[in-house]
mmCIF file of C-alpha atoms in Angstrom:
data_model
loop_
_atom_site.group_PDB
_atom_site.id
_atom_site.type_symbol
_atom_site.label_atom_id
_atom_site.label_comp_id
_atom_site.label_asym_id
_atom_site.label_seq_id
_atom_site.Cartn_x
_atom_site.Cartn_y
_atom_site.Cartn_z
ATOM 1 C CA MET Q 196 0.000 0.000 0.000
ATOM 2 C CA HIS Q 197 1.195 3.481 -0.862
ATOM 3 C CA VAL Q 198 -0.083 6.287 1.376
ATOM 4 C CA LYS Q 199 0.377 9.923 0.514
ATOM 5 C CA ARG Q 200 -0.920 12.529 2.924
ATOM 6 C CA PHE Q 201 -2.754 15.572 1.592
ATOM 7 C CA GLN Q 202 -0.187 17.808 3.280
ATOM 8 C CA ASP Q 203 2.512 16.127 1.152
ATOM 9 C CA ALA Q 204 0.745 16.606 -2.186
ATOM 10 C CA GLY Q 205 2.846 18.777 -4.453
ATOM 11 C CA PRO Q 206 1.498 21.384 -6.860
ATOM 12 C CA TYR Q 207 1.555 20.949 -10.617
ATOM 13 C CA GLU Q 208 0.928 23.344 -13.493
ATOM 14 C CA ALA Q 209 -1.620 22.037 -15.947
ATOM 15 C CA PRO Q 210 -1.253 23.377 -19.503
ATOM 16 C CA ASN Q 211 -3.922 25.824 -20.721
ATOM 17 C CA HIS Q 212 -5.547 26.131 -17.259
ATOM 18 C CA PHE Q 213 -6.363 29.477 -15.648
ATOM 19 C CA GLY Q 214 -7.579 30.424 -12.187
ATOM 20 C CA CYS Q 215 -6.615 26.929 -11.063
ATOM 21 C CA HIS Q 216 -4.398 25.438 -8.386
ATOM 22 C CA GLY Q 217 -3.573 21.759 -8.933
ATOM 23 C CA LEU Q 218 -2.179 19.250 -6.441
ATOM 24 C CA ARG Q 219 -0.947 15.773 -7.337
ATOM 25 C CA LEU Q 220 -2.534 13.393 -4.816
ATOM 26 C CA GLN Q 221 -1.121 10.194 -6.291
ATOM 27 C CA GLY Q 222 1.193 9.360 -9.142
ATOM 28 C CA PHE Q 223 4.745 9.571 -10.381
ATOM 29 C CA GLU Q 224 6.104 8.031 -7.142
ATOM 30 C CA GLU Q 225 8.166 4.864 -7.354
ATOM 31 C CA SER Q 226 5.752 2.907 -5.142
ATOM 32 C CA GLY Q 227 2.613 4.740 -6.353
ATOM 33 C CA PRO Q 228 0.052 3.793 -8.982
ATOM 34 C CA LYS Q 229 1.378 2.277 -12.189
ATOM 35 C CA ASN Q 230 -1.469 3.133 -14.603
ATOM 36 C CA GLN Q 231 -2.762 6.589 -13.726
ATOM 37 C CA TRP Q 232 -2.302 9.620 -11.527
ATOM 38 C CA ILE Q 233 -4.840 11.566 -9.479
ATOM 39 C CA GLY Q 234 -5.014 15.347 -9.392
ATOM 40 C CA PHE Q 235 -6.987 17.661 -7.125
ATOM 41 C CA SER Q 236 -7.888 20.858 -8.958
ATOM 42 C CA GLN Q 237 -9.292 23.950 -7.280
ATOM 43 C CA PHE Q 238 -10.834 26.374 -9.763
ATOM 44 C CA LEU Q 239 -11.557 29.908 -8.608
ATOM 45 C CA PRO Q 240 -14.691 31.663 -9.884
ATOM 46 C CA GLY Q 241 -14.009 32.432 -13.543
ATOM 47 C CA GLY Q 242 -11.303 29.738 -13.705
ATOM 48 C CA GLY Q 243 -11.214 26.939 -16.211
ATOM 49 C CA ALA Q 244 -9.263 25.175 -18.924
ATOM 50 C CA GLY Q 245 -9.154 24.777 -22.662
ATOM 51 C CA PRO Q 246 -10.300 24.518 -25.252
ATOM 52 C CA ASP Q 247 -7.954 21.609 -25.824
ATOM 53 C CA SER Q 248 -7.724 17.827 -25.905
ATOM 54 C CA THR Q 249 -5.378 15.050 -24.859
ATOM 55 C CA PRO Q 250 -4.524 11.768 -26.595
ATOM 56 C CA PHE Q 251 -5.872 9.813 -23.594
ATOM 57 C CA GLU Q 252 -9.130 9.800 -21.661
ATOM 58 C CA LYS Q 253 -9.611 11.521 -18.320
ATOM 59 C CA VAL Q 254 -12.275 11.491 -15.640
ATOM 60 C CA TYR Q 255 -13.524 14.535 -13.732
ATOM 61 C CA VAL Q 256 -15.300 14.221 -10.366
ATOM 62 C CA VAL Q 257 -16.715 17.412 -8.850
ATOM 63 C CA LEU Q 258 -16.306 17.318 -5.064
ATOM 64 C CA GLU Q 259 -17.613 20.813 -4.305
ATOM 65 C CA GLY Q 260 -19.092 23.619 -6.358
ATOM 66 C CA GLU Q 261 -19.959 23.248 -10.022
ATOM 67 C CA MET Q 262 -18.183 23.110 -13.363
ATOM 68 C CA THR Q 263 -19.538 23.751 -16.864
ATOM 69 C CA VAL Q 264 -18.093 21.342 -19.440
ATOM 70 C CA ILE Q 265 -18.391 22.425 -23.073
ATOM 71 C CA VAL Q 266 -17.991 19.894 -25.917
ATOM 72 C CA ASP Q 267 -18.982 20.689 -29.519
ATOM 73 C CA GLY Q 268 -20.982 23.691 -28.307
ATOM 74 C CA ALA Q 269 -23.069 21.577 -25.903
ATOM 75 C CA GLU Q 270 -22.827 22.675 -22.271
ATOM 76 C CA THR Q 271 -23.247 20.358 -19.288
ATOM 77 C CA VAL Q 272 -23.053 21.556 -15.698
ATOM 78 C CA LEU Q 273 -21.532 19.099 -13.235
ATOM 79 C CA TYR Q 274 -22.556 19.512 -9.602
ATOM 80 C CA LYS Q 275 -21.257 18.002 -6.365
ATOM 81 C CA MET Q 276 -20.392 14.310 -6.851
ATOM 82 C CA ASP Q 277 -21.225 14.383 -10.574
ATOM 83 C CA SER Q 278 -18.556 13.002 -12.889
ATOM 84 C CA CYS Q 279 -17.785 12.705 -16.565
ATOM 85 C CA THR Q 280 -15.339 10.927 -18.826
ATOM 86 C CA ILE Q 281 -13.595 12.898 -21.560
ATOM 87 C CA PRO Q 282 -12.607 10.500 -24.367
ATOM 88 C CA PRO Q 283 -9.212 10.669 -26.076
ATOM 89 C CA ASN Q 284 -8.824 13.593 -28.512
ATOM 90 C CA GLU Q 285 -12.195 15.151 -27.588
ATOM 91 C CA VAL Q 286 -11.884 18.929 -27.513
ATOM 92 C CA ARG Q 287 -13.383 20.298 -24.336
ATOM 93 C CA LYS Q 288 -13.483 23.530 -22.402
ATOM 94 C CA ILE Q 289 -14.348 23.809 -18.717
ATOM 95 C CA GLU Q 290 -15.478 26.955 -16.903
ATOM 96 C CA ASN Q 291 -16.339 27.694 -13.299
ATOM 97 C CA ARG Q 292 -19.190 30.140 -13.825
ATOM 98 C CA SER Q 293 -20.212 30.194 -10.166
ATOM 99 C CA ASN Q 294 -19.071 32.464 -7.355
ATOM 100 C CA ASP Q 295 -17.698 29.486 -5.381
ATOM 101 C CA THR Q 296 -14.465 27.553 -5.780
ATOM 102 C CA CYS Q 297 -14.937 24.284 -7.671
ATOM 103 C CA LYS Q 298 -12.945 21.388 -6.200
ATOM 104 C CA MET Q 299 -12.463 18.531 -8.584
ATOM 105 C CA LEU Q 300 -10.631 15.194 -8.728
ATOM 106 C CA VAL Q 301 -9.023 14.383 -12.057
ATOM 107 C CA VAL Q 302 -7.984 10.841 -12.983
ATOM 108 C CA ILE Q 303 -5.533 10.687 -15.875
ATOM 109 C CA PRO Q 304 -3.564 7.741 -17.268
ATOM 110 C CA TYR Q 305 0.145 8.171 -17.658
ATOM 111 C CA SER Q 306 1.251 9.291 -21.106
ATOM 112 C CA PRO Q 307 2.251 6.360 -23.291
ATOM 113 C CA GLU Q 308 5.968 5.707 -23.442
ATOM 114 C CA PRO Q 309 7.437 7.097 -26.643
ATOM 115 C CA LYS Q 310 8.342 4.339 -29.072
ATOM 116 C CA VAL Q 311 12.060 4.045 -29.608
ATOM 117 C CA GLU Q 312 13.043 2.816 -33.035
ATOM 118 C CA ALA Q 313 16.172 0.747 -33.352
#
């Protein structure tokens, strides 16, 4: 078992995010998870990310507050304990349109190892 205390979670900068403070709860430790890492994102009012996509899927879980997820012009508001899966290469934008901080867990697989040609 690998335990990591919240007080030991280090910050990370997520590309194309704004008004956001991210902490890495699990991942990238030698004895940590081997398939994915877990982030804790705190989005201030007006904060968000995108539009962009990644070559791998990710899962968002809203713990507090609300987050608007925009895909192909369609908007979906996620509330406390709602979650969604963003498929690989799907362009999405997220916006905290509320006056409260949105706290969200993000589950992301590790990037595939680059193929080395002999």
